[in-house]
Backbone as a ProteinNet text record, in pm:
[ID]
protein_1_A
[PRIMARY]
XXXXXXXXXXXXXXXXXXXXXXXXXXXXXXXXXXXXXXXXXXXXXXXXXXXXXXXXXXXXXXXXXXXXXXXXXXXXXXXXXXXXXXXXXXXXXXXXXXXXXXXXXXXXXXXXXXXXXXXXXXXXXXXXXXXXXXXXXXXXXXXXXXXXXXXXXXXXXXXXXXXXXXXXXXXXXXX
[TERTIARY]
8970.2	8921.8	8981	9053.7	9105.4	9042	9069.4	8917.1	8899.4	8780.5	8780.4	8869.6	8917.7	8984.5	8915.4	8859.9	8772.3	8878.7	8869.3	8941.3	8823.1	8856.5	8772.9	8851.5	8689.8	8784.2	8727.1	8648.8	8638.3	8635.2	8743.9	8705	8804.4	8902.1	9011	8984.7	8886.8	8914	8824.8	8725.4	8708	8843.8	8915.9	9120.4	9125.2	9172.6	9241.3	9157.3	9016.3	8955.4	9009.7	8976	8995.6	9153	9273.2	9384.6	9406.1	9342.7	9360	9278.1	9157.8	9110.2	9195.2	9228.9	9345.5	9471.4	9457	9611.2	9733.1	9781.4	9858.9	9976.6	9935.7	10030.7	10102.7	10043.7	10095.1	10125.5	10134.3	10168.7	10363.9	10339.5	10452	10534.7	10499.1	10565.7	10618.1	10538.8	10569.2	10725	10706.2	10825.1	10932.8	10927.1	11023.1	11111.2	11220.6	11300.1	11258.1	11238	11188.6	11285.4	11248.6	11302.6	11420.8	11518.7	11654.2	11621	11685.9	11677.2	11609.6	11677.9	11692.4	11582.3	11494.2	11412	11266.3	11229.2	11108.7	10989.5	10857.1	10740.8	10688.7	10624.9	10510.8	10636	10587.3	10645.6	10611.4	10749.2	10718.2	10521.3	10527.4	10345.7	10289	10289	10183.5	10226.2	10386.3	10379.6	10346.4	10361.6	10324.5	10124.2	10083.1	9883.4	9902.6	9972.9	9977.8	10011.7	10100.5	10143.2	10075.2	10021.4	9929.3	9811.8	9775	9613.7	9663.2	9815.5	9834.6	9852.8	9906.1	9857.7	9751.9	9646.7	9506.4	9433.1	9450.1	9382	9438.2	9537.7	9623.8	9673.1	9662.1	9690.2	9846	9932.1	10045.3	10157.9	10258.3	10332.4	10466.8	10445.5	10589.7	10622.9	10725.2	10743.5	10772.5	10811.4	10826.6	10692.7	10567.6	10412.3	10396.7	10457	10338.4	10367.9	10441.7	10450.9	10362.1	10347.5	10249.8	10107	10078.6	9960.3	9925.6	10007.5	9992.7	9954.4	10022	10002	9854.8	9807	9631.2	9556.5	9593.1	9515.4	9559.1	9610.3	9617.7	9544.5	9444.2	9322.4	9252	9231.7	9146	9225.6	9394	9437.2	9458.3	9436.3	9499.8	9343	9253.1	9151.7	9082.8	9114.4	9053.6	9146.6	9298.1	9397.6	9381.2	9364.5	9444.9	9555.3	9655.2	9785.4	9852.3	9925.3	9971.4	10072.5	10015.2	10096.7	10121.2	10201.9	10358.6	10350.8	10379	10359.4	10543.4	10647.3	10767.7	10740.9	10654.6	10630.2	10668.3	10581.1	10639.5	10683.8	10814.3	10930.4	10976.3	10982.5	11080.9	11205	11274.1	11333.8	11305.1	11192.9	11093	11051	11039.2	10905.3	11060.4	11157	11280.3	11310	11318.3	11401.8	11259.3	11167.9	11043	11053	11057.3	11068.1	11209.9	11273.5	11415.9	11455.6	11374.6	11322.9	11243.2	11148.3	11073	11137.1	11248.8	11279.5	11437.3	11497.9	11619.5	11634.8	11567.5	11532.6	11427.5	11478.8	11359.2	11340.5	11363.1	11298.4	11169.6	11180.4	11206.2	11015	11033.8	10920.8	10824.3	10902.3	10797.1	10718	10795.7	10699.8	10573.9	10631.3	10531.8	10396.2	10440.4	10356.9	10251.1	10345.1	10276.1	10135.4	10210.4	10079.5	9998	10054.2	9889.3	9835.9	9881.7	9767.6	9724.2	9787.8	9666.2	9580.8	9626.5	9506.7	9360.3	9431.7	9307.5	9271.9	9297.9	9243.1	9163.2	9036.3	8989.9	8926.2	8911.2	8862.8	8690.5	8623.2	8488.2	8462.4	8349.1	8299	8192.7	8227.9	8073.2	7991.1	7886.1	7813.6	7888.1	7849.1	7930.4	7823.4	7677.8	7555.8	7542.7	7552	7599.2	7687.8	7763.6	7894.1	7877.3	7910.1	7884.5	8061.8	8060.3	8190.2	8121.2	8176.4	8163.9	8313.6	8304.6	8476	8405.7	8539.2	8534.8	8684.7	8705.6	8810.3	8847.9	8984.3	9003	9104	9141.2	9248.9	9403.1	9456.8	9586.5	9713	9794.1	9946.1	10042.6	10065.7	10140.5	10214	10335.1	10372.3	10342.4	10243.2	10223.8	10338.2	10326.5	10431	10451.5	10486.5	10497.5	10314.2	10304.5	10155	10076.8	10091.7	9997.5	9931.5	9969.9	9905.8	10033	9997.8	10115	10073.1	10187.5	10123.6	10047.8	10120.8	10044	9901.1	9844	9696.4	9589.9	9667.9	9585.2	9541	9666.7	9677.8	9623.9	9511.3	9491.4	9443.8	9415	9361.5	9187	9106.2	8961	8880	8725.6	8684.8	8663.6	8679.5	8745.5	8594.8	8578.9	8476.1	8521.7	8663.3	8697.2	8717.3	8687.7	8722.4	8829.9	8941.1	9077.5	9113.4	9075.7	9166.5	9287.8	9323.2	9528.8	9594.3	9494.5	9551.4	9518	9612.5	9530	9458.8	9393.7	9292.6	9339.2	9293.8	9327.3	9184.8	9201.3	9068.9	9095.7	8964.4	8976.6	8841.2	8844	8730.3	8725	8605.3	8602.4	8470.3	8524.2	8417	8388.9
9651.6	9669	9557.6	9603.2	9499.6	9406.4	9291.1	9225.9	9235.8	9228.2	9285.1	9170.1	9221.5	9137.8	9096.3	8989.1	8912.6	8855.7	8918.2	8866.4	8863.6	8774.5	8709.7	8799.1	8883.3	9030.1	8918.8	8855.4	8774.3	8895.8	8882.2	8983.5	9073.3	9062.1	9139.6	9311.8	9345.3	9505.3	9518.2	9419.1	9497.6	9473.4	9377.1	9372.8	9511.7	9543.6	9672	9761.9	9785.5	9910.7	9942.5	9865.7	9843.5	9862.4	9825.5	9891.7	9978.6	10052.5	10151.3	10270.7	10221.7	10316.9	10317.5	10178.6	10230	10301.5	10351.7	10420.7	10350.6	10219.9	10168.1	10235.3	10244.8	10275.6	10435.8	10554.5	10626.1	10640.6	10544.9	10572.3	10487.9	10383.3	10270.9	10413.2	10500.3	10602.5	10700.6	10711.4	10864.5	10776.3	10633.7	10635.3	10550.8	10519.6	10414.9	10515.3	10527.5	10605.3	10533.6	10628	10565.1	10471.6	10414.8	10308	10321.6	10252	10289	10354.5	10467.8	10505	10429.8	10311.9	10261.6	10184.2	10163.7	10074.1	10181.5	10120.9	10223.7	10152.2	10236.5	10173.6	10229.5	10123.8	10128.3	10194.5	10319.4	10299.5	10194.4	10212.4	10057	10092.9	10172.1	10144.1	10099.8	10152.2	10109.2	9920.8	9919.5	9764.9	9667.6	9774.7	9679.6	9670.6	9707.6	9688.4	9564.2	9610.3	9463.6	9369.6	9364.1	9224.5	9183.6	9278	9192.3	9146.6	9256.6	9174.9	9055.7	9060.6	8897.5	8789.9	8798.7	8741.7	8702.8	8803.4	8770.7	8649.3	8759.6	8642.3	8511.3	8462.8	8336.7	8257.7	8370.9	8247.6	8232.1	8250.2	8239.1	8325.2	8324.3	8469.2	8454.3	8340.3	8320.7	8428.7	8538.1	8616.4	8593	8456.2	8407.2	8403.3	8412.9	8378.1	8523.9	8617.3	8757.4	8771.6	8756.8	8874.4	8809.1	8645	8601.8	8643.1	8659.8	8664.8	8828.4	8914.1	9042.2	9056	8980.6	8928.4	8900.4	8811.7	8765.5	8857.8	8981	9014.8	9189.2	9227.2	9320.9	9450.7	9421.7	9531.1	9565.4	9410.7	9444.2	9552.6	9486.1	9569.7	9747.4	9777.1	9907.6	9989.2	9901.7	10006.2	10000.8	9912.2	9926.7	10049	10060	10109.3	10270.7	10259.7	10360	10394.6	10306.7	10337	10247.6	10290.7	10234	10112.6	9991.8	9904.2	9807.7	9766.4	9706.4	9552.7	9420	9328.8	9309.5	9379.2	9395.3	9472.9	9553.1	9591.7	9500.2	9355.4	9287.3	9177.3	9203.1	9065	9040.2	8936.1	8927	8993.9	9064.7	9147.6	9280.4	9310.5	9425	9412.2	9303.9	9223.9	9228.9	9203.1	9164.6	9323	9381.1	9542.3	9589.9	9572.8	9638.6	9539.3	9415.1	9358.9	9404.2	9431.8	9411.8	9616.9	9660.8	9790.7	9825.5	9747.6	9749.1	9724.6	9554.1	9533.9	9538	9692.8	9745.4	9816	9877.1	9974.1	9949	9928.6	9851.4	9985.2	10126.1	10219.8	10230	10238.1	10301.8	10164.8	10026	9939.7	9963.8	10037.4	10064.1	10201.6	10269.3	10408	10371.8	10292.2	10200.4	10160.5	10077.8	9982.7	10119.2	10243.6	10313.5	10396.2	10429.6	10557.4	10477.7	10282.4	10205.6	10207.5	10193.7	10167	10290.1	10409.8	10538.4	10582.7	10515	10574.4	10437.1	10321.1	10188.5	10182.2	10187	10228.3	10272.6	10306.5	10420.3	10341.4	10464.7	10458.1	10526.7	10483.5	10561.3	10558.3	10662.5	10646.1	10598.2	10476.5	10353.1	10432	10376.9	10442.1	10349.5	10417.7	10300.9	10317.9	10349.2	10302.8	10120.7	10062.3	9942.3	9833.7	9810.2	9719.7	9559.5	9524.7	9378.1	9300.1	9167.7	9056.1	8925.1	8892.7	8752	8726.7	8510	8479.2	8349.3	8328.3	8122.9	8117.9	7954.4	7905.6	7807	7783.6	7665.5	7631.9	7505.6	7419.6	7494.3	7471.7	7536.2	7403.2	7332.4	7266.5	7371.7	7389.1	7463	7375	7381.6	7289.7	7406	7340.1	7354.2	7416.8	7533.1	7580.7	7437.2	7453.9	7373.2	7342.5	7470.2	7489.6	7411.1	7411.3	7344.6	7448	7562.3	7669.7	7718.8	7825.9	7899.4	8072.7	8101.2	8243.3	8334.7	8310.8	8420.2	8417.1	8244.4	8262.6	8244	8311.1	8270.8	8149.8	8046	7920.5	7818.5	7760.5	7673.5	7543.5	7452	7306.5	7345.9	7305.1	7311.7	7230.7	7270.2	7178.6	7197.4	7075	7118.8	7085.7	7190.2	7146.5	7094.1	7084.7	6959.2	6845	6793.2	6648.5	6674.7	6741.6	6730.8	6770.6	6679.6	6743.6	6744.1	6714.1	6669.9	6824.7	6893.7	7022.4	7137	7231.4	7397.9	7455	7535.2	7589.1	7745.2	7808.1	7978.1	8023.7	8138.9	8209.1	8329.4	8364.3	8484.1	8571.5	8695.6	8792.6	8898.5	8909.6	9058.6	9119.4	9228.7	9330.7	9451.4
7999.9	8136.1	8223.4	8362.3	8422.5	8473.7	8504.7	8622	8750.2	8774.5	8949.8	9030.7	9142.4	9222.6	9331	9372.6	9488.1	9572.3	9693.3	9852.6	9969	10028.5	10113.5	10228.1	10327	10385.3	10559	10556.2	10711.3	10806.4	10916.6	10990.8	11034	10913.1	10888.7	10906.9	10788.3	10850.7	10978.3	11076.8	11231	11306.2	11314.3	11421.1	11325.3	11147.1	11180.9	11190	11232.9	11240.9	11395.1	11499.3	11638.4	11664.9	11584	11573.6	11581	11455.2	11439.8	11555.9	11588.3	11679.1	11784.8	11874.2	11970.2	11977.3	11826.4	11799.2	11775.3	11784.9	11779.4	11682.5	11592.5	11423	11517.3	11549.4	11599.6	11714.5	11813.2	11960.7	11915.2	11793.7	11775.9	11709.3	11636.5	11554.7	11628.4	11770	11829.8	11930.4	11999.2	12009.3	11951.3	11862.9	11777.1	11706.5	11670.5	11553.7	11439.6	11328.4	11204.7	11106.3	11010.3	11002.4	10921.4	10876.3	10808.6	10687.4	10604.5	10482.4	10367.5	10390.6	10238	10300.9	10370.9	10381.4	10346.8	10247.5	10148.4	10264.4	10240.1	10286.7	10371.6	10429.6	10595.6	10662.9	10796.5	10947.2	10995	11078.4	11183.1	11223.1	11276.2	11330.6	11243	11122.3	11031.4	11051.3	10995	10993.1	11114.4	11242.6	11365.1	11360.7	11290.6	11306.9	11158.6	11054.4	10979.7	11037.6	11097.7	11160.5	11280.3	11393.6	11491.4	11374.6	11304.7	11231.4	11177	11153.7	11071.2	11178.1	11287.9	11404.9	11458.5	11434	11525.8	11433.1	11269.1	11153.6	11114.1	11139.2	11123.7	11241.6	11349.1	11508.5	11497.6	11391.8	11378.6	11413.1	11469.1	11440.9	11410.4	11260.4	11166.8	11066.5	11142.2	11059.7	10860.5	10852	10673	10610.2	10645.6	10618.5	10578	10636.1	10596.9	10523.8	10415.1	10244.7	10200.1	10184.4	10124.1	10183.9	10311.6	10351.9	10300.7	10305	10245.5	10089.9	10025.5	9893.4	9863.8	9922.6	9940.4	9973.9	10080.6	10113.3	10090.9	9991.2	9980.9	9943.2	9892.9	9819	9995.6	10018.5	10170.8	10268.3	10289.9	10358	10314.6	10218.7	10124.2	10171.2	10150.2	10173.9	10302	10389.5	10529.3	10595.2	10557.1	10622.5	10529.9	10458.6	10368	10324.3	10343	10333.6	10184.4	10142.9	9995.5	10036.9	10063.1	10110.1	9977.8	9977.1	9888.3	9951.1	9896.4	9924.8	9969.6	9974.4	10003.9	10149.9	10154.5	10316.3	10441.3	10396.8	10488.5	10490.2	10398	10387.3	10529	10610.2	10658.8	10768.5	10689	10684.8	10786.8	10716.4	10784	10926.7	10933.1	11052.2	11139.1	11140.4	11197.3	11248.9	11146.7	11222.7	11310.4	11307.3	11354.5	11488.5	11554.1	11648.5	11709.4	11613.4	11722.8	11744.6	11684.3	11730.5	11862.8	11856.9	12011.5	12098.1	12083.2	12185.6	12222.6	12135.1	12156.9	12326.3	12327.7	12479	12553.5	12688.8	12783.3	12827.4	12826.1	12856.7	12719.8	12631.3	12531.5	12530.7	12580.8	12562.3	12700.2	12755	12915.1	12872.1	12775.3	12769.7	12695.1	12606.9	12498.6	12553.5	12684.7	12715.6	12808.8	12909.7	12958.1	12832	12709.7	12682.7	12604.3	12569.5	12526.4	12660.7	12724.7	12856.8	12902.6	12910.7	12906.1	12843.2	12703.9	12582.1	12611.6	12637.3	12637.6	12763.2	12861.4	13001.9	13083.3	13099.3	13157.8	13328	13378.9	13556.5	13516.2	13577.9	13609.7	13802.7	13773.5	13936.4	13951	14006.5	14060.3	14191.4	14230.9	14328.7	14405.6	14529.4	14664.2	14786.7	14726.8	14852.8	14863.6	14792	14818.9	14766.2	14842.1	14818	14777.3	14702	14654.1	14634.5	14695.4	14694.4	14665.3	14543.5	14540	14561.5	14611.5	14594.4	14527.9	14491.4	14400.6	14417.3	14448.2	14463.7	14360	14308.6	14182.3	14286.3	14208.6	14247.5	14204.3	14242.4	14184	14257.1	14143.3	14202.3	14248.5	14348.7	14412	14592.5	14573.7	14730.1	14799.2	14905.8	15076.8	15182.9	15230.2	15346.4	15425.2	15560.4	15622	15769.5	15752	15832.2	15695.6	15591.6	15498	15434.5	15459.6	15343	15279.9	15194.7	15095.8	15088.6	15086.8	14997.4	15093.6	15240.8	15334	15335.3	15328.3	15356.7	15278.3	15077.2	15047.8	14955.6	14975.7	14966.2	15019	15024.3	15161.3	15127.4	15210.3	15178.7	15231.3	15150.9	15155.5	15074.4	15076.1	15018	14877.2	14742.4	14636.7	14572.9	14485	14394	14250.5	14239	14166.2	14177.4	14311.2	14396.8	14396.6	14426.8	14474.1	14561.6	14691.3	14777.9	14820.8	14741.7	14743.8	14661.7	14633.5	14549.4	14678	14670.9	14758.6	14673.5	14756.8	14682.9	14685.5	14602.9	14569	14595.1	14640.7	14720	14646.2	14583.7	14456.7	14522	14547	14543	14478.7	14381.2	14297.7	14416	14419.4	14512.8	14395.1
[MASK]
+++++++++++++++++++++++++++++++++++++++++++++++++++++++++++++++++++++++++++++++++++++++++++++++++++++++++++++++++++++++++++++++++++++++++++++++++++++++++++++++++++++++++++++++

């Protein structure tokens, strides 16, 4: 009988559950061309939700770290994902044609960027019987026009609630 294998799962499968619900693995598949012949394994999508989760969980994004980090964490990743992942999935190598895949065609990364942001996106309809604006101002280093403001206005010298008045201030309103 083999012995059980113990991995410490943290909060690895909620990044790939939340991956995966935004679709990532198939929006990266519907426009990427798939990956060279001889390269066995993950689609790029699949390998692009391994590698942000290896990003989010490590803070790092040294493509030489993931085989090993795949290595550690492989039972976790195989069964949060479902997919038959290979600790060769993500040599290196992989992580390299899958980046320099995205960022072959700047059409090709705008469509990308358009149908994540239609699928993660949404508009609702607020009531509008009454209207609400707050504003707050921070300091911001930025040089002064010659009138002493910037930015058509909304640059200006005021009073700083960081004690600086040698900085302009930025005038922000959410309504």
């Amino acid at each position: 009988m083999a012995e059980p294998v113990i991995e410490r799962a943290d909060e690895l499968p909620l990044v790939i559950y939340w991956l995966l619900q935004m679709r990532v693995d198939e929006i990266i598949d519907s426009i990427l061309p798939h990956p060279h012949p001889n390269r066995q394994g993950l689609s790029y999508g699949q390998l692009a939700v391994l590698f942000i989760a290896f990003v989010v969980y490590l803070r790092s994004h040294r493509l030489c770290e993931m085989e090993e980090w795949v290595a550690d964490h492989q039972v976790v990743l195989a069964h949060t994902t479902g997919w038959p992942i290979q600790v060769k999935d993500a040599t290196d190598d992989r992580l390299g044609d899958l980046l320099s895949a995205l960022g072959a065609d700047e059409e090709r990364g705008v469509l990308l960027q358009r149908q994540m942001g239609q699928h993660l996106i949404q508009a609702y309809a607020l009531p509008t019987e009454v209207g609400r604006y707050d504003t707050i101002t921070f300091a911001v280093h930025h040089a002064p026009g010659e009138d002493g403001k910037a930015a058509g206005g909304v640059l200006s010298r005021g009073h700083s609630k960081d004690h600086r008045p040698d900085l302009l201030q930025f005038k922000q309103g959410l309504g």
